[in-house]
Amino acid sequence: MTDLVFLEPNKLGSEPFTTSDVIAAQAQISYRSVQRMIERHENDLAEFGQVRFQITPVKYARGTNDKKIYQLNEQQATLLITYLKNTPPVRQFKKDLVQEFYRMRRELTRRQIFRDAGKPIRRTLTDAIRDSGEDGRMHGHAYGTYTDLAYKAATGKIARILRKERGACAKAIATDFLTSDELSAYNKAEERLTVLLDMGLTYDQIKTLLLVQTSKRLAG
């Protein structure tokens, strides 16, 4: 199915939106007609938030032109669709768009639940690192090292790589950019790390155990 709803950046706190070109394609009307309609009703749309847009270069046979792509949140998109003729493609698009906005909201809710669930776990892991003496042995880098191990167990990648791939700045909290399934796996990895540290295992032993478990999980 064609993507109808987007999240940029793809992190907690971002607002889902659809675009003017998606509306044009799915409603089977010209892009210029959608653009004119947005411009005509911009004051109404602005009552539901800033009317955002991006300028995107588009290649044509004779060169490149800039195209104004509007980004409409759920309320703005719903209002705009009421201005369209109620053709069969428009009716189908209405249903599809409602489902996609609902799916995105549900995903963001799940992310928040798993993120909140991980907060006490994070404090427990911090305590386990402190009590194990690992921070001293790793010259103050234990927390970052073990956190990266949890990220790798959950996603196969360390935090720095995740930030880069998902368009986050270097100081961003990487868990904000994880999907709900990844957050669940990350929380479980932190729980296992805490238990293994309390058992007195070394970093190399913990890394081997955790990544072997991860390989089996991904293979299954």
XYZ file of C-alpha atoms in Angstrom:
220
model
C 0.000 0.000 0.000
C 1.210 3.522 -0.776
C 2.341 5.490 2.278
C -0.347 8.019 3.160
C 0.832 9.351 6.532
C 4.352 10.370 7.500
C 6.381 11.315 10.558
C 9.395 13.624 10.200
C 11.518 13.304 12.156
C 10.408 9.769 12.944
C 10.473 10.219 16.714
C 8.290 10.684 19.755
C 6.760 14.138 19.865
C 6.519 14.559 16.087
C 3.111 15.158 14.507
C 1.845 12.788 11.799
C 0.967 14.413 8.478
C -0.047 13.698 4.917
C 1.019 15.713 1.882
C -0.665 17.608 -0.907
C 0.781 15.303 -3.552
C -0.563 12.238 -1.710
C -4.008 13.865 -1.597
C -3.864 14.640 -5.318
C -2.764 11.130 -6.252
C -5.249 9.291 -4.035
C -8.208 11.573 -4.818
C -7.287 11.345 -8.514
C -7.279 15.083 -9.126
C -4.526 17.362 -10.393
C -1.845 18.531 -8.010
C -2.439 22.120 -9.076
C -6.121 21.813 -8.077
C -5.130 20.639 -4.597
C -2.572 23.415 -4.274
C -5.123 26.078 -5.264
C -7.636 24.644 -2.798
C -5.103 24.784 0.052
C -4.202 28.367 -0.814
C -7.879 29.340 -1.017
C -8.697 27.842 2.384
C -5.362 28.478 4.100
C -6.901 30.617 6.861
C -9.334 27.826 7.740
C -6.553 25.243 7.742
C -4.371 27.475 9.924
C -6.960 27.221 12.707
C -5.706 23.667 13.209
C -2.000 24.487 13.228
C 0.686 26.019 11.064
C 0.270 25.182 7.382
C 3.695 23.728 6.670
C 5.314 23.035 3.327
C 8.592 22.020 1.719
C 10.084 23.141 -1.566
C 11.206 20.063 -3.474
C 13.120 20.108 -6.791
C 11.360 18.044 -9.460
C 13.020 16.935 -12.687
C 11.174 17.421 -15.958
C 12.191 16.698 -19.542
C 13.411 20.271 -20.018
C 15.054 20.774 -16.643
C 14.239 21.095 -12.952
C 11.509 23.127 -11.266
C 10.713 23.674 -7.606
C 7.490 22.112 -6.318
C 5.692 23.285 -3.175
C 4.630 20.250 -1.145
C 2.194 21.017 1.686
C 2.277 18.949 4.880
C -1.150 18.745 6.525
C -1.842 17.323 9.963
C -4.838 15.077 10.597
C -7.317 17.889 11.275
C -6.120 19.951 8.307
C -6.268 16.993 5.931
C -9.737 16.018 7.159
C -11.004 19.569 6.623
C -9.461 19.838 3.164
C -11.072 16.596 2.033
C -14.506 17.985 2.916
C -13.940 20.582 0.184
C -13.426 17.875 -2.461
C -16.197 16.399 -4.580
C -17.428 13.155 -3.041
C -16.278 10.894 -5.880
C -15.592 7.155 -5.365
C -11.780 7.715 -5.205
C -12.262 10.497 -2.640
C -14.536 8.314 -0.487
C -12.002 5.481 -0.546
C -9.176 7.876 0.264
C -11.106 9.228 3.259
C -11.383 5.724 4.716
C -7.760 4.853 3.979
C -6.493 8.108 5.474
C -8.518 7.683 8.675
C -7.065 4.190 9.084
C -3.499 5.375 8.481
C -3.706 8.284 10.915
C -5.167 5.900 13.504
C -2.357 3.395 12.874
C 0.276 6.109 13.284
C -1.292 7.427 16.508
C -1.429 3.889 17.891
C 2.244 3.351 17.026
C 3.220 6.598 18.779
C 1.179 5.603 21.832
C 2.940 2.239 21.974
C 6.309 3.964 21.712
C 5.423 6.248 24.609
C 4.265 3.300 26.722
C 7.488 1.385 26.118
C 9.554 4.529 26.642
C 7.847 5.190 29.987
C 8.250 1.540 30.949
C 11.979 1.838 30.323
C 12.555 4.781 32.655
C 12.773 2.803 35.916
C 14.796 0.121 34.096
C 17.317 2.773 33.064
C 17.836 3.801 36.698
C 18.266 0.141 37.697
C 20.889 -0.395 34.987
C 22.711 2.730 36.148
C 22.755 1.357 39.703
C 23.964 -2.045 38.502
C 26.824 -0.438 36.565
C 27.799 1.655 39.577
C 27.646 -1.253 42.030
C 29.598 -3.567 39.720
C 32.588 -1.238 39.568
C 32.462 -1.311 35.762
C 32.448 2.461 35.450
C 35.813 2.667 37.179
C 37.282 -0.146 35.101
C 36.023 1.521 31.916
C 37.272 4.959 32.985
C 33.820 6.551 33.079
C 32.581 5.062 29.793
C 30.653 2.089 31.185
C 27.187 3.578 30.901
C 27.602 4.519 27.231
C 29.201 1.168 26.464
C 26.429 -0.860 28.073
C 23.714 1.322 26.574
C 25.212 0.742 23.126
C 25.153 -2.977 23.868
C 21.425 -2.730 24.629
C 20.832 -0.844 21.361
C 22.794 -3.438 19.425
C 20.867 -6.281 21.046
C 17.561 -4.593 20.175
C 18.303 -3.279 16.678
C 21.668 -4.670 15.584
C 23.189 -1.166 15.661
C 24.763 1.142 18.230
C 23.219 4.500 19.128
C 25.527 6.609 16.939
C 24.626 4.623 13.813
C 20.907 4.732 14.643
C 20.998 8.514 15.005
C 22.791 8.911 11.689
C 20.469 6.567 9.783
C 17.309 8.126 11.221
C 18.244 11.750 10.695
C 18.808 12.623 14.358
C 21.399 15.073 15.632
C 24.458 13.746 17.480
C 23.068 14.680 20.909
C 19.559 13.299 20.356
C 18.237 10.532 22.602
C 18.319 7.482 20.355
C 15.343 5.791 22.037
C 13.145 8.631 20.719
C 13.744 7.284 17.213
C 12.996 3.599 17.899
C 9.784 1.901 16.827
C 7.547 0.444 19.531
C 8.849 -3.075 18.811
C 12.443 -1.851 19.021
C 11.726 -0.063 22.301
C 10.259 -3.245 23.760
C 13.367 -5.198 22.719
C 15.607 -2.435 24.101
C 13.881 -2.515 27.501
C 14.282 -6.293 27.656
C 17.972 -5.950 26.771
C 18.468 -3.466 29.626
C 16.756 -5.868 32.026
C 19.092 -8.691 30.963
C 22.123 -6.428 31.278
C 21.118 -5.515 34.825
C 20.720 -9.172 35.844
C 24.029 -10.212 34.273
C 25.893 -7.329 35.926
C 24.416 -8.290 39.298
C 25.663 -11.838 38.696
C 29.209 -10.468 38.479
C 29.857 -11.243 34.811
C 32.416 -9.208 32.882
C 31.561 -7.008 29.912
C 32.977 -9.513 27.418
C 30.948 -12.348 28.954
C 27.775 -10.235 28.957
C 28.335 -9.109 25.370
C 28.757 -12.683 24.179
C 25.643 -13.914 25.983
C 23.450 -11.010 24.919
C 24.440 -10.989 21.271
C 24.093 -14.769 20.978
C 20.544 -14.448 22.317
C 19.916 -11.628 19.840
C 21.179 -13.697 16.906
C 18.842 -16.537 17.855
C 15.900 -14.132 18.202
C 16.532 -12.536 14.804
C 17.072 -15.923 13.159
C 13.792 -17.219 14.600
